[in-house]
Each structure stands twice: as structure tokens, then as C-alpha cells.
Amino acid sequence: MAESIYLPKNASKTEKYKAILPQIEALISSETDLYANLANVSAVLKEAFNFFWVGFYLVKEEELVLGPFQGPLACTRITFGKGVCGTAWKEEKTQLVPDVEAFPGHIACSSASKSEIVIPGIIDGKVWCVLDVDSDQLDDFDQNDKIFLEKLMNILSKQGKS
Ligand code: SME
């Protein structure tokens, strides 16, 4: 297994995504344990982008339950349809939130969080987890984050299926 991730120097966000996605794919293909892989993916995203908070919530019965993450302490359980994460689960769609205060029902795990993107992972038409990324800056995520993080969730879901 690779012990480090190669990141191009002075790279744009897009260049970083392009560099890390194949490396993540290789990293997770050599490990079958889901939690080990989610933990490493959180670490790689934190290292590459220094996100304020990045991590996974996993669908367990009627709730999302906190999984591997990097960043400050977070809420452990989120109900279906609640908050940004529960909405991504319910609508089965990425939620790009430029200002969390303007999102009805946003769950503030940390008052420092200002913008957020949540991407559902889908296997056989069912959401099995969400990836949540928070920033302490307003409007910090764009269509590029959406495109590449959705690709990442497809890679993870493909591997989860096999
Ligand atoms: N803000 C999320 C809750 C999770 S934390 O941000 C880590 C939400 O509204 O679902």
C-alpha cells in the first residue's frame, strides 16, 4: 500500500482532484475493510484541501450515524430528511450550500462552519452513506467540487458493491 499521496505543488483545486482520484482508487482497491477505506479517504481529502471538516455518515436503519472523519467533534446521529446530510439522503442528490444559515433546518455541529457540500453514495439505487464537507468560509464550494466529489463517491460505491 502507498504510504503517502502525491500532490502537485501550487496546484489548483481541480488539478488536486485530478491527481488524487486515481490514487484514492488504487488505495482502496487494495483494502476490503470499508471503515479503513473511509478513514483514509477522509485523511487524503483533509491533507489535499485542508477542509475544515470532512467525513462520512453511514445509513443505519432510520438514521445517519457518524463514521470516519477529520476535523472537530461532530453530531453523531442525523434523522432522514433533516439537515443538509439528511436532505442529501432523502433527495438522493448532492446539496451545495453556499451559506449554511440560509439552509432551512441546517444542523450546526460547529458554529464555525459557514458553507457545506454533501454528496450521497448510492449502491443499487439506495443511499448507503453521505460524504459531508464543511468550510469555515462562505461560498467555498462550486460545481468543480460537486463533479469531482461525485466521481469520488462513485468510486467508493463501486468498490462497496464488489
Ligand atoms: N451540517 C450538517 C451536520 C453534520 S456536520 O456539519 C459535521 C447537516 O446540516 O446535516
Tab-separated table of N, CA and C and ligand atoms in Angstrom:
chain	number	residue	atom	x	y	z
A	1	MET	N	0.836	-1.204	0.000
A	1	MET	CA	0.000	0.000	0.000
A	1	MET	C	0.864	1.245	0.000
A	2	ALA	N	0.434	2.263	-0.759
A	2	ALA	CA	1.152	3.538	-0.768
A	2	ALA	C	1.091	4.143	0.638
A	3	GLU	N	2.191	4.754	1.060
A	3	GLU	CA	2.188	5.349	2.398
A	3	GLU	C	1.951	6.838	2.354
A	4	SER	N	1.973	7.391	1.173
A	4	SER	CA	1.677	8.818	1.064
A	4	SER	C	1.015	9.082	-0.277
A	5	ILE	N	0.434	10.256	-0.348
A	5	ILE	CA	-0.283	10.657	-1.551
A	5	ILE	C	0.562	11.721	-2.247
A	6	TYR	N	0.677	11.593	-3.564
A	6	TYR	CA	1.410	12.613	-4.308
A	6	TYR	C	0.467	13.771	-4.610
A	7	LEU	N	0.878	14.971	-4.221
A	7	LEU	CA	0.090	16.165	-4.510
A	7	LEU	C	0.945	17.148	-5.289
A	8	PRO	N	0.514	17.574	-6.498
A	8	PRO	CA	1.324	18.538	-7.237
A	8	PRO	C	1.440	19.852	-6.456
A	9	LYS	N	2.606	20.454	-6.536
A	9	LYS	CA	2.831	21.719	-5.805
A	9	LYS	C	2.100	22.873	-6.489
A	10	ASN	N	1.679	23.847	-5.726
A	10	ASN	CA	0.975	25.042	-6.232
A	10	ASN	C	-0.161	24.697	-7.191
A	11	ALA	N	-0.795	23.570	-6.963
A	11	ALA	CA	-1.844	23.130	-7.885
A	11	ALA	C	-3.171	23.793	-7.546
A	12	SER	N	-4.017	23.947	-8.563
A	12	SER	CA	-5.380	24.441	-8.338
A	12	SER	C	-6.185	23.300	-7.706
A	13	LYS	N	-7.377	23.671	-7.236
A	13	LYS	CA	-8.256	22.661	-6.636
A	13	LYS	C	-8.543	21.544	-7.655
A	14	THR	N	-8.837	21.936	-8.896
A	14	THR	CA	-9.153	20.954	-9.938
A	14	THR	C	-7.964	20.030	-10.196
A	15	GLU	N	-6.768	20.611	-10.284
A	15	GLU	CA	-5.569	19.779	-10.503
A	15	GLU	C	-5.366	18.805	-9.345
A	16	LYS	N	-5.663	19.285	-8.137
A	16	LYS	CA	-5.518	18.383	-6.980
A	16	LYS	C	-6.517	17.238	-7.064
A	17	TYR	N	-7.776	17.555	-7.414
A	17	TYR	CA	-8.769	16.481	-7.546
A	17	TYR	C	-8.297	15.471	-8.594
A	18	LYS	N	-7.806	15.990	-9.743
A	18	LYS	CA	-7.380	15.086	-10.819
A	18	LYS	C	-6.219	14.206	-10.369
A	19	ALA	N	-5.364	14.762	-9.509
A	19	ALA	CA	-4.215	13.980	-9.036
A	19	ALA	C	-4.624	12.941	-7.994
A	20	ILE	N	-5.572	13.295	-7.125
A	20	ILE	CA	-5.838	12.354	-6.015
A	20	ILE	C	-6.842	11.253	-6.361
A	21	LEU	N	-7.755	11.507	-7.308
A	21	LEU	CA	-8.798	10.490	-7.558
A	21	LEU	C	-8.215	9.123	-7.956
A	22	PRO	N	-7.289	9.064	-8.944
A	22	PRO	CA	-6.724	7.740	-9.267
A	22	PRO	C	-5.943	7.145	-8.097
A	23	GLN	N	-5.325	7.994	-7.298
A	23	GLN	CA	-4.562	7.482	-6.151
A	23	GLN	C	-5.512	6.895	-5.103
A	24	ILE	N	-6.653	7.555	-4.911
A	24	ILE	CA	-7.642	7.026	-3.963
A	24	ILE	C	-8.181	5.689	-4.478
A	25	GLU	N	-8.427	5.643	-5.790
A	25	GLU	CA	-8.949	4.399	-6.376
A	25	GLU	C	-7.964	3.247	-6.120
A	26	ALA	N	-6.681	3.521	-6.318
A	26	ALA	CA	-5.660	2.485	-6.092
A	26	ALA	C	-5.596	2.111	-4.611
A	27	LEU	N	-5.646	3.135	-3.766
A	27	LEU	CA	-5.549	2.921	-2.313
A	27	LEU	C	-6.662	2.002	-1.809
A	28	ILE	N	-7.891	2.277	-2.232
A	28	ILE	CA	-8.998	1.491	-1.679
A	28	ILE	C	-9.134	0.121	-2.344
A	29	SER	N	-8.527	-0.019	-3.532
A	29	SER	CA	-8.659	-1.316	-4.208
A	29	SER	C	-7.830	-2.394	-3.509
A	30	SER	N	-6.858	-1.964	-2.687
A	30	SER	CA	-6.022	-2.965	-2.030
A	30	SER	C	-6.484	-3.257	-0.600
A	31	GLU	N	-7.632	-2.697	-0.203
A	31	GLU	CA	-8.132	-2.934	1.162
A	31	GLU	C	-9.636	-3.200	1.082
A	32	THR	N	-10.086	-4.247	1.765
A	32	THR	CA	-11.511	-4.593	1.672
A	32	THR	C	-12.330	-4.012	2.827
A	33	ASP	N	-11.677	-3.548	3.886
A	33	ASP	CA	-12.448	-3.054	5.030
A	33	ASP	C	-12.978	-1.642	4.759
A	34	LEU	N	-14.299	-1.510	4.811
A	34	LEU	CA	-14.942	-0.232	4.485
A	34	LEU	C	-14.469	0.905	5.387
A	35	TYR	N	-14.445	0.672	6.711
A	35	TYR	CA	-14.073	1.754	7.630
A	35	TYR	C	-12.620	2.184	7.444
A	36	ALA	N	-11.751	1.230	7.150
A	36	ALA	CA	-10.342	1.573	6.893
A	36	ALA	C	-10.270	2.478	5.667
A	37	ASN	N	-11.032	2.146	4.630
A	37	ASN	CA	-11.005	2.951	3.413
A	37	ASN	C	-11.611	4.330	3.633
A	38	LEU	N	-12.742	4.404	4.345
A	38	LEU	CA	-13.363	5.711	4.576
A	38	LEU	C	-12.452	6.596	5.431
A	39	ALA	N	-11.754	5.966	6.362
A	39	ALA	CA	-10.818	6.724	7.212
A	39	ALA	C	-9.690	7.307	6.364
A	40	ASN	N	-9.127	6.501	5.468
A	40	ASN	CA	-8.040	7.004	4.624
A	40	ASN	C	-8.528	8.053	3.627
A	41	VAL	N	-9.728	7.883	3.100
A	41	VAL	CA	-10.247	8.885	2.156
A	41	VAL	C	-10.447	10.227	2.886
A	42	SER	N	-10.964	10.189	4.107
A	42	SER	CA	-11.108	11.436	4.882
A	42	SER	C	-9.743	12.089	5.081
A	43	ALA	N	-8.750	11.280	5.400
A	43	ALA	CA	-7.398	11.817	5.647
A	43	ALA	C	-6.812	12.441	4.384
A	44	VAL	N	-7.010	11.776	3.251
A	44	VAL	CA	-6.465	12.298	1.984
A	44	VAL	C	-7.139	13.629	1.633
A	45	LEU	N	-8.454	13.708	1.816
A	45	LEU	CA	-9.160	14.954	1.481
A	45	LEU	C	-8.728	16.083	2.417
A	46	LYS	N	-8.530	15.756	3.670
A	46	LYS	CA	-8.062	16.777	4.631
A	46	LYS	C	-6.662	17.266	4.243
A	47	GLU	N	-5.798	16.317	3.907
A	47	GLU	CA	-4.412	16.679	3.577
A	47	GLU	C	-4.354	17.498	2.274
A	48	ALA	N	-5.156	17.091	1.286
A	48	ALA	CA	-5.093	17.758	-0.015
A	48	ALA	C	-5.694	19.163	0.027
A	49	PHE	N	-6.806	19.326	0.745
A	49	PHE	CA	-7.551	20.593	0.658
A	49	PHE	C	-7.655	21.347	1.981
A	50	ASN	N	-7.178	20.711	3.047
A	50	ASN	CA	-7.303	21.294	4.369
A	50	ASN	C	-8.733	21.752	4.680
A	51	PHE	N	-9.710	20.928	4.312
A	51	PHE	CA	-11.104	21.249	4.626
A	51	PHE	C	-11.269	21.387	6.140
A	52	PHE	N	-12.195	22.253	6.550
A	52	PHE	CA	-12.452	22.465	7.986
A	52	PHE	C	-12.950	21.169	8.641
A	53	TRP	N	-13.902	20.530	7.943
A	53	TRP	CA	-14.423	19.232	8.432
A	53	TRP	C	-14.737	18.384	7.220
A	54	VAL	N	-14.311	17.143	7.238
A	54	VAL	CA	-14.623	16.249	6.117
A	54	VAL	C	-14.816	14.845	6.672
A	55	GLY	N	-15.927	14.235	6.294
A	55	GLY	CA	-16.147	12.887	6.807
A	55	GLY	C	-17.423	12.262	6.305
A	56	PHE	N	-17.685	11.079	6.824
A	56	PHE	CA	-18.792	10.248	6.338
A	56	PHE	C	-19.832	10.030	7.428
A	57	TYR	N	-21.087	9.994	6.985
A	57	TYR	CA	-22.184	9.491	7.816
A	57	TYR	C	-22.740	8.276	7.094
A	58	LEU	N	-22.950	7.195	7.830
A	58	LEU	CA	-23.444	5.957	7.212
A	58	LEU	C	-24.900	5.698	7.572
A	59	VAL	N	-25.662	5.226	6.586
A	59	VAL	CA	-27.073	4.898	6.813
A	59	VAL	C	-27.148	3.650	7.681
A	60	LYS	N	-27.792	3.815	8.849
A	60	LYS	CA	-28.018	2.657	9.734
A	60	LYS	C	-29.468	2.727	10.179
A	61	GLU	N	-30.283	1.827	9.648
A	61	GLU	CA	-31.728	1.845	9.862
A	61	GLU	C	-32.296	3.206	9.484
A	62	GLU	N	-32.921	3.924	10.444
A	62	GLU	CA	-33.610	5.181	10.075
A	62	GLU	C	-32.752	6.420	10.260
A	63	GLU	N	-31.454	6.236	10.484
A	63	GLU	CA	-30.603	7.392	10.780
A	63	GLU	C	-29.293	7.340	10.010
A	64	LEU	N	-28.658	8.511	9.950
A	64	LEU	CA	-27.260	8.559	9.520
A	64	LEU	C	-26.426	8.550	10.787
A	65	VAL	N	-25.410	7.719	10.824
A	65	VAL	CA	-24.554	7.635	12.007
A	65	VAL	C	-23.131	8.025	11.603
A	66	LEU	N	-22.513	8.832	12.452
A	66	LEU	CA	-21.163	9.347	12.169
A	66	LEU	C	-20.170	8.214	11.904
A	67	GLY	N	-19.399	8.367	10.836
A	67	GLY	CA	-18.342	7.415	10.506
A	67	GLY	C	-16.990	8.121	10.561
A	68	PRO	N	-16.000	7.601	9.830
A	68	PRO	CA	-14.675	8.208	9.856
A	68	PRO	C	-14.701	9.660	9.369
A	69	PHE	N	-13.948	10.519	10.060
A	69	PHE	CA	-13.899	11.933	9.665
A	69	PHE	C	-12.596	12.562	10.124
A	70	GLN	N	-12.353	13.779	9.634
A	70	GLN	CA	-11.225	14.598	10.074
A	70	GLN	C	-11.782	15.974	10.392
A	71	GLY	N	-11.422	16.486	11.557
A	71	GLY	CA	-11.903	17.810	11.951
A	71	GLY	C	-12.470	17.774	13.347
A	72	PRO	N	-13.119	18.886	13.758
A	72	PRO	CA	-13.642	18.947	15.122
A	72	PRO	C	-14.769	17.944	15.379
A	73	LEU	N	-14.990	17.704	16.654
A	73	LEU	CA	-16.092	16.864	17.155
A	73	LEU	C	-17.373	17.146	16.378
A	74	ALA	N	-18.154	16.096	16.078
A	74	ALA	CA	-19.366	16.316	15.268
A	74	ALA	C	-20.570	15.594	15.853
A	75	CYS	N	-21.759	15.979	15.367
A	75	CYS	CA	-23.007	15.317	15.780
A	75	CYS	C	-22.913	13.852	15.372
A	76	THR	N	-23.459	12.963	16.184
A	76	THR	CA	-23.300	11.539	15.883
A	76	THR	C	-24.451	10.952	15.067
A	77	ARG	N	-25.671	11.514	15.215
A	77	ARG	CA	-26.818	10.925	14.506
A	77	ARG	C	-27.663	11.996	13.824
A	78	ILE	N	-28.093	11.711	12.606
A	78	ILE	CA	-28.922	12.647	11.836
A	78	ILE	C	-30.113	11.864	11.274
A	79	THR	N	-31.303	12.416	11.475
A	79	THR	CA	-32.540	11.743	11.026
A	79	THR	C	-32.747	11.942	9.521
A	80	PHE	N	-33.400	10.966	8.900
A	80	PHE	CA	-33.755	11.024	7.472
A	80	PHE	C	-34.457	12.348	7.167
A	81	GLY	N	-33.967	13.069	6.171
A	81	GLY	CA	-34.606	14.318	5.753
A	81	GLY	C	-34.209	15.538	6.557
A	82	LYS	N	-33.428	15.362	7.630
A	82	LYS	CA	-33.053	16.501	8.476
A	82	LYS	C	-31.667	17.036	8.101
A	83	GLY	N	-31.522	18.354	8.213
A	83	GLY	CA	-30.227	18.974	7.946
A	83	GLY	C	-29.806	18.791	6.499
A	84	VAL	N	-28.587	19.213	6.214
A	84	VAL	CA	-28.081	19.105	4.841
A	84	VAL	C	-27.829	17.625	4.508
A	85	CYS	N	-27.286	16.897	5.489
A	85	CYS	CA	-26.965	15.479	5.247
A	85	CYS	C	-28.228	14.655	5.048
A	86	GLY	N	-29.222	14.853	5.931
A	86	GLY	CA	-30.465	14.095	5.825
A	86	GLY	C	-31.227	14.436	4.544
A	87	THR	N	-31.068	15.673	4.073
A	87	THR	CA	-31.713	16.084	2.815
A	87	THR	C	-31.031	15.407	1.622
A	88	ALA	N	-29.695	15.334	1.646
A	88	ALA	CA	-28.962	14.646	0.563
A	88	ALA	C	-29.399	13.180	0.495
A	89	TRP	N	-29.600	12.576	1.663
A	89	TRP	CA	-30.077	11.189	1.736
A	89	TRP	C	-31.490	11.086	1.141
A	90	LYS	N	-32.388	11.938	1.611
A	90	LYS	CA	-33.788	11.876	1.174
A	90	LYS	C	-33.928	12.150	-0.326
A	91	GLU	N	-33.255	13.208	-0.786
A	91	GLU	CA	-33.399	13.591	-2.208
A	91	GLU	C	-32.470	12.805	-3.130
A	92	GLU	N	-31.530	12.061	-2.537
A	92	GLU	CA	-30.546	11.271	-3.298
A	92	GLU	C	-29.782	12.156	-4.271
A	93	LYS	N	-29.464	13.363	-3.791
A	93	LYS	CA	-28.799	14.361	-4.644
A	93	LYS	C	-27.808	15.169	-3.827
A	94	THR	N	-26.747	15.595	-4.482
A	94	THR	CA	-25.771	16.474	-3.840
A	94	THR	C	-26.421	17.779	-3.406
A	95	GLN	N	-26.055	18.223	-2.205
A	95	GLN	CA	-26.529	19.514	-1.701
A	95	GLN	C	-25.335	20.456	-1.613
A	96	LEU	N	-25.388	21.529	-2.390
A	96	LEU	CA	-24.305	22.519	-2.374
A	96	LEU	C	-24.862	23.756	-1.666
A	97	VAL	N	-24.303	24.059	-0.500
A	97	VAL	CA	-24.891	25.100	0.352
A	97	VAL	C	-23.881	26.232	0.567
A	98	PRO	N	-24.038	27.354	-0.142
A	98	PRO	CA	-23.062	28.445	-0.033
A	98	PRO	C	-23.093	29.151	1.318
A	99	ASP	N	-24.298	29.130	1.975
A	99	ASP	CA	-24.429	29.782	3.279
A	99	ASP	C	-25.332	28.898	4.140
A	100	VAL	N	-24.728	28.231	5.107
A	100	VAL	CA	-25.493	27.253	5.893
A	100	VAL	C	-26.649	27.901	6.664
A	101	GLU	N	-26.482	29.171	7.017
A	101	GLU	CA	-27.554	29.861	7.776
A	101	GLU	C	-28.815	29.991	6.934
A	102	ALA	N	-28.653	29.975	5.615
A	102	ALA	CA	-29.804	30.143	4.723
A	102	ALA	C	-30.452	28.803	4.372
A	103	PHE	N	-29.884	27.702	4.874
A	103	PHE	CA	-30.456	26.374	4.560
A	103	PHE	C	-31.433	25.990	5.665
A	104	PRO	N	-32.726	25.862	5.335
A	104	PRO	CA	-33.701	25.550	6.382
A	104	PRO	C	-33.382	24.217	7.059
A	105	GLY	N	-33.247	24.264	8.389
A	105	GLY	CA	-33.026	23.023	9.141
A	105	GLY	C	-31.580	22.578	9.204
A	106	HIS	N	-30.663	23.442	8.732
A	106	HIS	CA	-29.239	23.088	8.825
A	106	HIS	C	-28.879	22.704	10.261
A	107	ILE	N	-28.100	21.643	10.406
A	107	ILE	CA	-27.679	21.208	11.746
A	107	ILE	C	-26.272	21.745	11.998
A	108	ALA	N	-26.150	22.620	12.985
A	108	ALA	CA	-24.851	23.251	13.249
A	108	ALA	C	-24.066	22.423	14.256
A	109	CYS	N	-23.215	21.542	13.755
A	109	CYS	CA	-22.341	20.790	14.661
A	109	CYS	C	-21.284	21.739	15.205
A	110	SER	N	-20.870	22.698	14.361
A	110	SER	CA	-19.898	23.703	14.787
A	110	SER	C	-20.354	25.061	14.275
A	111	SER	N	-20.297	26.065	15.145
A	111	SER	CA	-20.736	27.397	14.720
A	111	SER	C	-19.739	28.015	13.735
A	112	ALA	N	-18.559	27.409	13.619
A	112	ALA	CA	-17.540	27.942	12.686
A	112	ALA	C	-17.836	27.551	11.236
A	113	SER	N	-18.710	26.584	11.049
A	113	SER	CA	-18.991	26.114	9.685
A	113	SER	C	-19.885	27.117	8.954
A	114	LYS	N	-19.460	27.514	7.742
A	114	LYS	CA	-20.196	28.577	7.018
A	114	LYS	C	-20.797	28.093	5.694
A	115	SER	N	-20.102	27.184	5.018
A	115	SER	CA	-20.669	26.617	3.790
A	115	SER	C	-20.381	25.117	3.790
A	116	GLU	N	-21.108	24.400	2.926
A	116	GLU	CA	-21.078	22.936	3.054
A	116	GLU	C	-21.461	22.277	1.736
A	117	ILE	N	-20.899	21.096	1.490
A	117	ILE	CA	-21.360	20.288	0.357
A	117	ILE	C	-21.536	18.859	0.865
A	118	VAL	N	-22.648	18.243	0.507
A	118	VAL	CA	-22.916	16.868	0.940
A	118	VAL	C	-23.270	16.037	-0.297
A	119	ILE	N	-22.554	14.919	-0.450
A	119	ILE	CA	-22.725	14.064	-1.639
A	119	ILE	C	-23.162	12.677	-1.185
A	120	PRO	N	-24.291	12.182	-1.702
A	120	PRO	CA	-24.696	10.836	-1.309
A	120	PRO	C	-23.923	9.764	-2.069
A	121	GLY	N	-23.669	8.645	-1.399
A	121	GLY	CA	-23.118	7.461	-2.059
A	121	GLY	C	-24.286	6.517	-2.316
A	122	ILE	N	-24.404	6.041	-3.557
A	122	ILE	CA	-25.574	5.229	-3.922
A	122	ILE	C	-25.134	3.878	-4.481
A	123	ILE	N	-25.680	2.810	-3.900
A	123	ILE	CA	-25.440	1.460	-4.419
A	123	ILE	C	-26.800	0.834	-4.713
A	124	ASP	N	-26.955	0.306	-5.936
A	124	ASP	CA	-28.215	-0.306	-6.366
A	124	ASP	C	-29.420	0.597	-6.071
A	125	GLY	N	-29.255	1.891	-6.357
A	125	GLY	CA	-30.364	2.835	-6.209
A	125	GLY	C	-30.661	3.245	-4.774
A	126	LYS	N	-29.839	2.802	-3.815
A	126	LYS	CA	-30.103	3.171	-2.421
A	126	LYS	C	-28.914	3.916	-1.824
A	127	VAL	N	-29.213	4.997	-1.094
A	127	VAL	CA	-28.141	5.737	-0.424
A	127	VAL	C	-27.611	4.885	0.728
A	128	TRP	N	-26.288	4.706	0.768
A	128	TRP	CA	-25.693	3.905	1.856
A	128	TRP	C	-24.840	4.778	2.779
A	129	CYS	N	-24.450	5.963	2.288
A	129	CYS	CA	-23.692	6.886	3.135
A	129	CYS	C	-23.729	8.269	2.501
A	130	VAL	N	-23.288	9.281	3.233
A	130	VAL	CA	-23.052	10.588	2.614
A	130	VAL	C	-21.649	11.052	2.997
A	131	LEU	N	-21.050	11.788	2.060
A	131	LEU	CA	-19.790	12.482	2.355
A	131	LEU	C	-20.155	13.926	2.642
A	132	ASP	N	-19.717	14.437	3.790
A	132	ASP	CA	-20.023	15.812	4.191
A	132	ASP	C	-18.716	16.599	4.250
A	133	VAL	N	-18.684	17.750	3.592
A	133	VAL	CA	-17.502	18.617	3.664
A	133	VAL	C	-17.956	20.012	4.087
A	134	ASP	N	-17.316	20.534	5.135
A	134	ASP	CA	-17.672	21.855	5.664
A	134	ASP	C	-16.499	22.808	5.513
A	135	SER	N	-16.836	24.087	5.300
A	135	SER	CA	-15.800	25.120	5.259
A	135	SER	C	-16.118	26.200	6.280
A	136	ASP	N	-15.078	26.856	6.789
A	136	ASP	CA	-15.316	27.990	7.691
A	136	ASP	C	-15.392	29.309	6.908
A	137	GLN	N	-15.444	29.180	5.559
A	137	GLN	CA	-15.623	30.356	4.690
A	137	GLN	C	-16.973	30.236	3.980
A	138	LEU	N	-17.620	31.363	3.741
A	138	LEU	CA	-18.861	31.347	2.963
A	138	LEU	C	-18.559	30.986	1.520
A	139	ASP	N	-19.506	30.322	0.852
A	139	ASP	CA	-19.441	30.079	-0.591
A	139	ASP	C	-18.109	29.457	-1.032
A	140	ASP	N	-17.684	28.428	-0.326
A	140	ASP	CA	-16.349	27.867	-0.582
A	140	ASP	C	-16.371	26.658	-1.534
A	141	PHE	N	-17.546	26.228	-1.953
A	141	PHE	CA	-17.629	25.059	-2.846
A	141	PHE	C	-18.340	25.437	-4.135
A	142	ASP	N	-17.928	24.796	-5.235
A	142	ASP	CA	-18.525	25.139	-6.530
A	142	ASP	C	-18.822	23.864	-7.329
A	143	GLN	N	-19.171	24.048	-8.594
A	143	GLN	CA	-19.537	22.913	-9.446
A	143	GLN	C	-18.378	21.924	-9.599
A	144	ASN	N	-17.145	22.426	-9.556
A	144	ASN	CA	-15.992	21.528	-9.656
A	144	ASN	C	-15.915	20.584	-8.469
A	145	ASP	N	-16.149	21.131	-7.276
A	145	ASP	CA	-16.169	20.255	-6.097
A	145	ASP	C	-17.256	19.203	-6.274
A	146	LYS	N	-18.410	19.651	-6.757
A	146	LYS	CA	-19.547	18.724	-6.940
A	146	LYS	C	-19.157	17.600	-7.914
A	147	ILE	N	-18.600	17.987	-9.060
A	147	ILE	CA	-18.247	16.997	-10.093
A	147	ILE	C	-17.236	15.979	-9.546
A	148	PHE	N	-16.155	16.481	-8.940
A	148	PHE	CA	-15.087	15.560	-8.517
A	148	PHE	C	-15.477	14.756	-7.278
A	149	LEU	N	-16.223	15.373	-6.355
A	149	LEU	CA	-16.622	14.607	-5.167
A	149	LEU	C	-17.682	13.564	-5.535
A	150	GLU	N	-18.499	13.869	-6.547
A	150	GLU	CA	-19.446	12.835	-7.026
A	150	GLU	C	-18.678	11.679	-7.671
A	151	LYS	N	-17.623	12.001	-8.429
A	151	LYS	CA	-16.784	10.935	-9.012
A	151	LYS	C	-16.192	10.072	-7.888
A	152	LEU	N	-15.721	10.746	-6.850
A	152	LEU	CA	-15.139	10.022	-5.710
A	152	LEU	C	-16.177	9.084	-5.082
A	153	MET	N	-17.400	9.575	-4.896
A	153	MET	CA	-18.439	8.736	-4.296
A	153	MET	C	-18.816	7.573	-5.215
A	154	ASN	N	-18.717	7.785	-6.530
A	154	ASN	CA	-18.961	6.669	-7.452
A	154	ASN	C	-17.888	5.601	-7.304
A	155	ILE	N	-16.649	6.038	-7.162
A	155	ILE	CA	-15.537	5.087	-6.978
A	155	ILE	C	-15.762	4.282	-5.694
A	156	LEU	N	-16.101	4.986	-4.607
A	156	LEU	CA	-16.323	4.301	-3.323
A	156	LEU	C	-17.515	3.347	-3.399
A	157	SER	N	-18.578	3.777	-4.080
A	157	SER	CA	-19.779	2.939	-4.156
A	157	SER	C	-19.527	1.715	-5.032
A	158	LYS	N	-18.751	1.893	-6.086
A	158	LYS	CA	-18.407	0.778	-6.972
A	158	LYS	C	-17.630	-0.275	-6.169
A	159	GLN	N	-16.714	0.222	-5.338
A	159	GLN	CA	-15.889	-0.702	-4.568
A	159	GLN	C	-16.725	-1.369	-3.466
A	160	GLY	N	-17.665	-0.591	-2.885
A	160	GLY	CA	-18.543	-1.126	-1.845
A	160	GLY	C	-19.433	-2.233	-2.358
A	161	LYS	N	-19.690	-2.208	-3.664
A	161	LYS	CA	-20.594	-3.165	-4.280
A	161	LYS	C	-19.899	-4.503	-4.544
A	162	SER	N	-18.571	-4.443	-4.754
A	162	SER	CA	-17.876	-5.661	-5.190
A	162	SER	C	-17.499	-6.551	-4.001
B	1	SME	N1	-24.272	20.395	8.958
B	1	SME	C1	-24.686	19.021	8.781
B	1	SME	C2	-24.445	18.215	10.023
B	1	SME	C3	-23.151	17.494	10.031
B	1	SME	S1	-21.844	18.469	10.436
B	1	SME	O1	-21.739	19.617	9.558
B	1	SME	C4	-20.410	17.645	10.500
B	1	SME	C5	-26.149	18.979	8.391
B	1	SME	O2	-26.851	20.010	8.406
B	1	SME	O3	-26.630	17.900	8.077
